[in-house]
Amino acid sequence: MGREAAEGRARSAQGRAAGAQAATEHAANSDENSAGIPGENPAVESVVESAGESAEDSVDRHIARWTGKVPFDVPTEAVITRIQLLAKHVSHGKERALAETGLQAFEFETMHRLASRGAPWRAPSAELAAELLLSPAGMTGRLDTLEKSGLVRRLRAAADRRRVDVELTEEGHRRWLDAMRWRGVAEHEMIEPLDDGERAALAALLKRMLLAVETR
């Protein structure tokens, strides 16, 4: 077992070194592609350097476990797996925000759509249902629950009495704001290890990846 553990640590170190080397080479070769993103490469190089000195994370151990068992590109595996794990932490942060405010996911989702419109936080019921991908019956049931909790109210539109508008109450807006604050706490905890330059560089790199996917 001692020998296996030593070999695992060695493979992990090799994987991290390969990942750091590849990332450094990419940063060095991407000056032309990085035009318009001020200060990106120095920040990326700083992240790579500091990451090489940090303790192992779960992805380092994952890479060490699979090295030699299946062909894969170490830097790609490291990036994609960390994105997946960070997305899970974001999801857990959202769940914690709901738990702290006593809201259910469907309640927050509906109030979030209304709050996005600005004061008086109002939208036609049919329009809201379309955005939430709900049937008229599903929308009615959801609004019944929210209205009973004092989070929204339904109003007849003045211009068209057949149209029903949905509006956040003051209590609904307050509860939504509380949930948003708790979300902000979770997001800050995740991004806190990075300084301003590193955050800007990471945002630019992720944007480049997302644009490549969205424009295919």
CSV table of C-alpha atoms in Angstrom, one decimal:
chain,number,residue,atom,x,y,z
A,1,MET,CA,0.0,0.0,0.0
A,2,GLY,CA,2.9,2.4,0.8
A,3,ARG,CA,4.4,1.8,-2.6
A,4,GLU,CA,1.0,2.3,-4.3
A,5,ALA,CA,0.5,5.6,-2.4
A,6,ALA,CA,4.0,6.8,-3.4
A,7,GLU,CA,3.3,5.9,-7.0
A,8,GLY,CA,-0.1,7.7,-6.8
A,9,ARG,CA,1.6,10.9,-5.4
A,10,ALA,CA,4.2,10.7,-8.1
A,11,ARG,CA,1.6,10.4,-10.9
A,12,SER,CA,-0.3,13.2,-9.4
A,13,ALA,CA,2.7,15.5,-9.3
A,14,GLN,CA,3.5,14.6,-12.9
A,15,GLY,CA,-0.1,15.4,-13.9
A,16,ARG,CA,0.0,18.8,-12.1
A,17,ALA,CA,3.3,19.6,-13.7
A,18,ALA,CA,2.1,18.7,-17.1
A,19,GLY,CA,-1.1,20.8,-16.6
A,20,ALA,CA,0.9,23.8,-15.4
A,21,GLN,CA,3.4,23.5,-18.2
A,22,ALA,CA,0.6,23.3,-20.8
A,23,ALA,CA,-1.3,26.2,-19.3
A,24,THR,CA,1.9,28.3,-19.2
A,25,GLU,CA,2.7,27.4,-22.8
A,26,HIS,CA,-0.9,28.3,-23.8
A,27,ALA,CA,-0.7,31.7,-22.1
A,28,ALA,CA,2.7,32.4,-23.7
A,29,ASN,CA,1.3,31.6,-27.2
A,30,SER,CA,-2.0,33.4,-26.9
A,31,ASP,CA,-0.7,37.0,-26.9
A,32,GLU,CA,-2.3,37.6,-30.3
A,33,ASN,CA,-5.6,36.0,-29.3
A,34,SER,CA,-5.7,37.9,-26.0
A,35,ALA,CA,-5.7,41.3,-27.6
A,36,GLY,CA,-8.3,43.5,-26.0
A,37,ILE,CA,-8.1,41.6,-22.7
A,38,PRO,CA,-5.8,43.9,-20.7
A,39,GLY,CA,-3.4,42.2,-18.3
A,40,GLU,CA,-4.8,38.7,-19.0
A,41,ASN,CA,-1.6,36.8,-19.5
A,42,PRO,CA,0.3,38.1,-16.4
A,43,ALA,CA,-2.7,37.2,-14.3
A,44,VAL,CA,-3.0,33.7,-15.8
A,45,GLU,CA,0.7,33.1,-15.3
A,46,SER,CA,0.3,34.1,-11.7
A,47,VAL,CA,-2.6,31.7,-11.2
A,48,VAL,CA,-0.6,28.9,-12.8
A,49,GLU,CA,2.4,29.6,-10.7
A,50,SER,CA,0.4,29.7,-7.4
A,51,ALA,CA,-1.6,26.6,-8.4
A,52,GLY,CA,1.6,24.7,-8.9
A,53,GLU,CA,2.5,25.4,-5.2
A,54,SER,CA,-0.9,24.6,-3.7
A,55,ALA,CA,-2.1,21.5,-2.0
A,56,GLU,CA,-3.8,18.7,-3.9
A,57,ASP,CA,-7.4,19.0,-4.6
A,58,SER,CA,-9.9,16.3,-5.6
A,59,VAL,CA,-9.2,16.7,-9.3
A,60,ASP,CA,-5.5,16.1,-8.8
A,61,ARG,CA,-6.4,12.8,-7.1
A,62,HIS,CA,-8.9,12.0,-9.8
A,63,ILE,CA,-6.2,12.5,-12.5
A,64,ALA,CA,-3.7,10.4,-10.6
A,65,ARG,CA,-6.3,7.7,-10.2
A,66,TRP,CA,-7.0,7.5,-13.9
A,67,THR,CA,-3.5,8.2,-15.3
A,68,GLY,CA,-2.4,5.1,-17.3
A,69,LYS,CA,-5.8,3.5,-17.2
A,70,VAL,CA,-7.5,5.6,-19.9
A,71,PRO,CA,-6.1,8.0,-22.5
A,72,PHE,CA,-7.0,11.7,-21.8
A,73,ASP,CA,-5.4,15.1,-22.0
A,74,VAL,CA,-4.4,16.2,-18.5
A,75,PRO,CA,-5.0,20.0,-18.9
A,76,THR,CA,-8.3,19.4,-20.5
A,77,GLU,CA,-9.4,16.9,-17.9
A,78,ALA,CA,-8.3,19.3,-15.1
A,79,VAL,CA,-10.2,22.3,-16.5
A,80,ILE,CA,-13.5,20.5,-17.3
A,81,THR,CA,-13.6,18.5,-14.1
A,82,ARG,CA,-13.0,21.5,-12.0
A,83,ILE,CA,-15.7,23.5,-13.9
A,84,GLN,CA,-18.1,20.6,-13.2
A,85,LEU,CA,-17.3,20.5,-9.5
A,86,LEU,CA,-17.5,24.3,-9.1
A,87,ALA,CA,-20.9,24.2,-10.8
A,88,LYS,CA,-22.0,21.7,-8.1
A,89,HIS,CA,-20.8,24.1,-5.4
A,90,VAL,CA,-22.7,26.9,-7.0
A,91,SER,CA,-25.8,24.8,-6.9
A,92,HIS,CA,-25.3,23.9,-3.3
A,93,GLY,CA,-24.9,27.7,-2.5
A,94,LYS,CA,-28.3,28.3,-4.2
A,95,GLU,CA,-29.9,25.6,-2.1
A,96,ARG,CA,-28.4,27.1,1.1
A,97,ALA,CA,-29.8,30.5,0.1
A,98,LEU,CA,-33.2,29.0,-0.2
A,99,ALA,CA,-32.9,27.1,3.1
A,100,GLU,CA,-31.8,30.3,4.9
A,101,THR,CA,-34.9,32.2,3.7
A,102,GLY,CA,-37.4,29.4,3.9
A,103,LEU,CA,-38.3,29.6,0.2
A,104,GLN,CA,-38.8,26.7,-2.2
A,105,ALA,CA,-37.0,26.7,-5.6
A,106,PHE,CA,-40.2,27.3,-7.6
A,107,GLU,CA,-41.1,30.2,-5.3
A,108,PHE,CA,-37.8,31.9,-5.8
A,109,GLU,CA,-37.8,31.2,-9.5
A,110,THR,CA,-41.2,32.9,-10.0
A,111,MET,CA,-40.3,35.9,-7.8
A,112,HIS,CA,-36.9,36.2,-9.5
A,113,ARG,CA,-38.7,36.6,-12.9
A,114,LEU,CA,-41.0,39.3,-11.4
A,115,ALA,CA,-38.1,41.2,-9.7
A,116,SER,CA,-36.1,41.3,-12.9
A,117,ARG,CA,-38.7,43.7,-14.4
A,118,GLY,CA,-38.1,46.4,-11.8
A,119,ALA,CA,-40.7,48.2,-9.7
A,120,PRO,CA,-43.6,47.5,-9.4
A,121,TRP,CA,-42.3,43.9,-10.1
A,122,ARG,CA,-45.2,43.0,-12.2
A,123,ALA,CA,-45.9,40.8,-15.3
A,124,PRO,CA,-48.9,39.3,-17.1
A,125,SER,CA,-49.6,35.8,-15.9
A,126,ALA,CA,-49.6,34.3,-19.4
A,127,GLU,CA,-46.2,35.9,-20.1
A,128,LEU,CA,-44.8,34.6,-16.8
A,129,ALA,CA,-46.1,31.1,-17.5
A,130,ALA,CA,-44.4,31.1,-20.9
A,131,GLU,CA,-41.0,32.1,-19.4
A,132,LEU,CA,-41.3,29.4,-16.7
A,133,LEU,CA,-42.5,26.8,-19.3
A,134,LEU,CA,-45.7,26.2,-17.3
A,135,SER,CA,-49.1,25.3,-18.5
A,136,PRO,CA,-52.0,27.6,-17.6
A,137,ALA,CA,-53.1,25.1,-14.9
A,138,GLY,CA,-49.6,24.8,-13.6
A,139,MET,CA,-49.2,28.6,-13.4
A,140,THR,CA,-52.5,28.9,-11.6
A,141,GLY,CA,-51.5,26.3,-9.0
A,142,ARG,CA,-48.1,28.0,-8.4
A,143,LEU,CA,-49.7,31.4,-8.0
A,144,ASP,CA,-52.3,30.0,-5.6
A,145,THR,CA,-49.4,28.9,-3.4
A,146,LEU,CA,-47.5,32.1,-3.6
A,147,GLU,CA,-50.5,34.3,-3.1
A,148,LYS,CA,-51.5,32.2,0.0
A,149,SER,CA,-48.0,32.9,1.4
A,150,GLY,CA,-48.4,36.6,0.8
A,151,LEU,CA,-45.5,36.7,-1.7
A,152,VAL,CA,-47.5,37.8,-4.8
A,153,ARG,CA,-50.8,39.3,-5.6
A,154,ARG,CA,-53.0,38.9,-8.8
A,155,LEU,CA,-54.5,42.0,-10.4
A,156,ARG,CA,-56.9,42.5,-13.3
A,157,ALA,CA,-55.3,44.6,-16.0
A,158,ALA,CA,-57.0,48.0,-16.3
A,159,ALA,CA,-56.8,48.0,-20.1
A,160,ASP,CA,-58.0,44.4,-20.5
A,161,ARG,CA,-60.1,42.9,-17.7
A,162,ARG,CA,-59.5,39.4,-19.2
A,163,ARG,CA,-55.7,39.7,-18.5
A,164,VAL,CA,-54.4,38.9,-15.1
A,165,ASP,CA,-51.2,40.5,-13.9
A,166,VAL,CA,-48.9,39.1,-11.2
A,167,GLU,CA,-47.1,41.4,-8.8
A,168,LEU,CA,-44.6,40.9,-6.0
A,169,THR,CA,-45.8,42.1,-2.6
A,170,GLU,CA,-43.5,44.0,-0.3
A,171,GLU,CA,-43.0,40.9,1.7
A,172,GLY,CA,-42.3,38.9,-1.5
A,173,HIS,CA,-39.7,41.4,-2.6
A,174,ARG,CA,-38.1,41.4,0.8
A,175,ARG,CA,-37.8,37.6,0.9
A,176,TRP,CA,-36.4,37.6,-2.7
A,177,LEU,CA,-33.7,40.2,-1.6
A,178,ASP,CA,-32.8,38.0,1.4
A,179,ALA,CA,-32.3,35.0,-0.9
A,180,MET,CA,-30.2,37.1,-3.3
A,181,ARG,CA,-28.0,38.3,-0.4
A,182,TRP,CA,-27.4,34.7,0.7
A,183,ARG,CA,-26.5,33.7,-2.8
A,184,GLY,CA,-24.0,36.6,-2.9
A,185,VAL,CA,-22.4,35.2,0.3
A,186,ALA,CA,-22.0,31.8,-1.3
A,187,GLU,CA,-20.6,33.3,-4.5
A,188,HIS,CA,-18.1,35.5,-2.7
A,189,GLU,CA,-16.8,32.6,-0.7
A,190,MET,CA,-16.0,30.8,-3.9
A,191,ILE,CA,-14.3,33.7,-5.7
A,192,GLU,CA,-12.5,35.1,-2.6
A,193,PRO,CA,-9.2,33.3,-3.2
A,194,LEU,CA,-8.7,35.3,-6.4
A,195,ASP,CA,-7.6,38.9,-6.6
A,196,ASP,CA,-9.2,41.4,-8.9
A,197,GLY,CA,-6.7,40.7,-11.8
A,198,GLU,CA,-7.2,37.0,-11.5
A,199,ARG,CA,-11.0,37.3,-11.5
A,200,ALA,CA,-10.9,39.5,-14.6
A,201,ALA,CA,-8.5,37.0,-16.4
A,202,LEU,CA,-10.7,34.0,-15.4
A,203,ALA,CA,-13.8,35.8,-16.5
A,204,ALA,CA,-12.2,36.5,-19.9
A,205,LEU,CA,-11.0,33.0,-20.4
A,206,LEU,CA,-14.4,31.5,-19.5
A,207,LYS,CA,-16.1,34.0,-21.8
A,208,ARG,CA,-13.8,32.8,-24.7
A,209,MET,CA,-14.8,29.2,-24.0
A,210,LEU,CA,-18.5,30.0,-23.7
A,211,LEU,CA,-18.5,32.0,-26.9
A,212,ALA,CA,-16.8,29.2,-28.8
A,213,VAL,CA,-19.6,26.8,-27.7
A,214,GLU,CA,-22.5,29.3,-28.3
A,215,THR,CA,-21.3,30.3,-31.8
A,216,ARG,CA,-20.8,26.8,-33.2
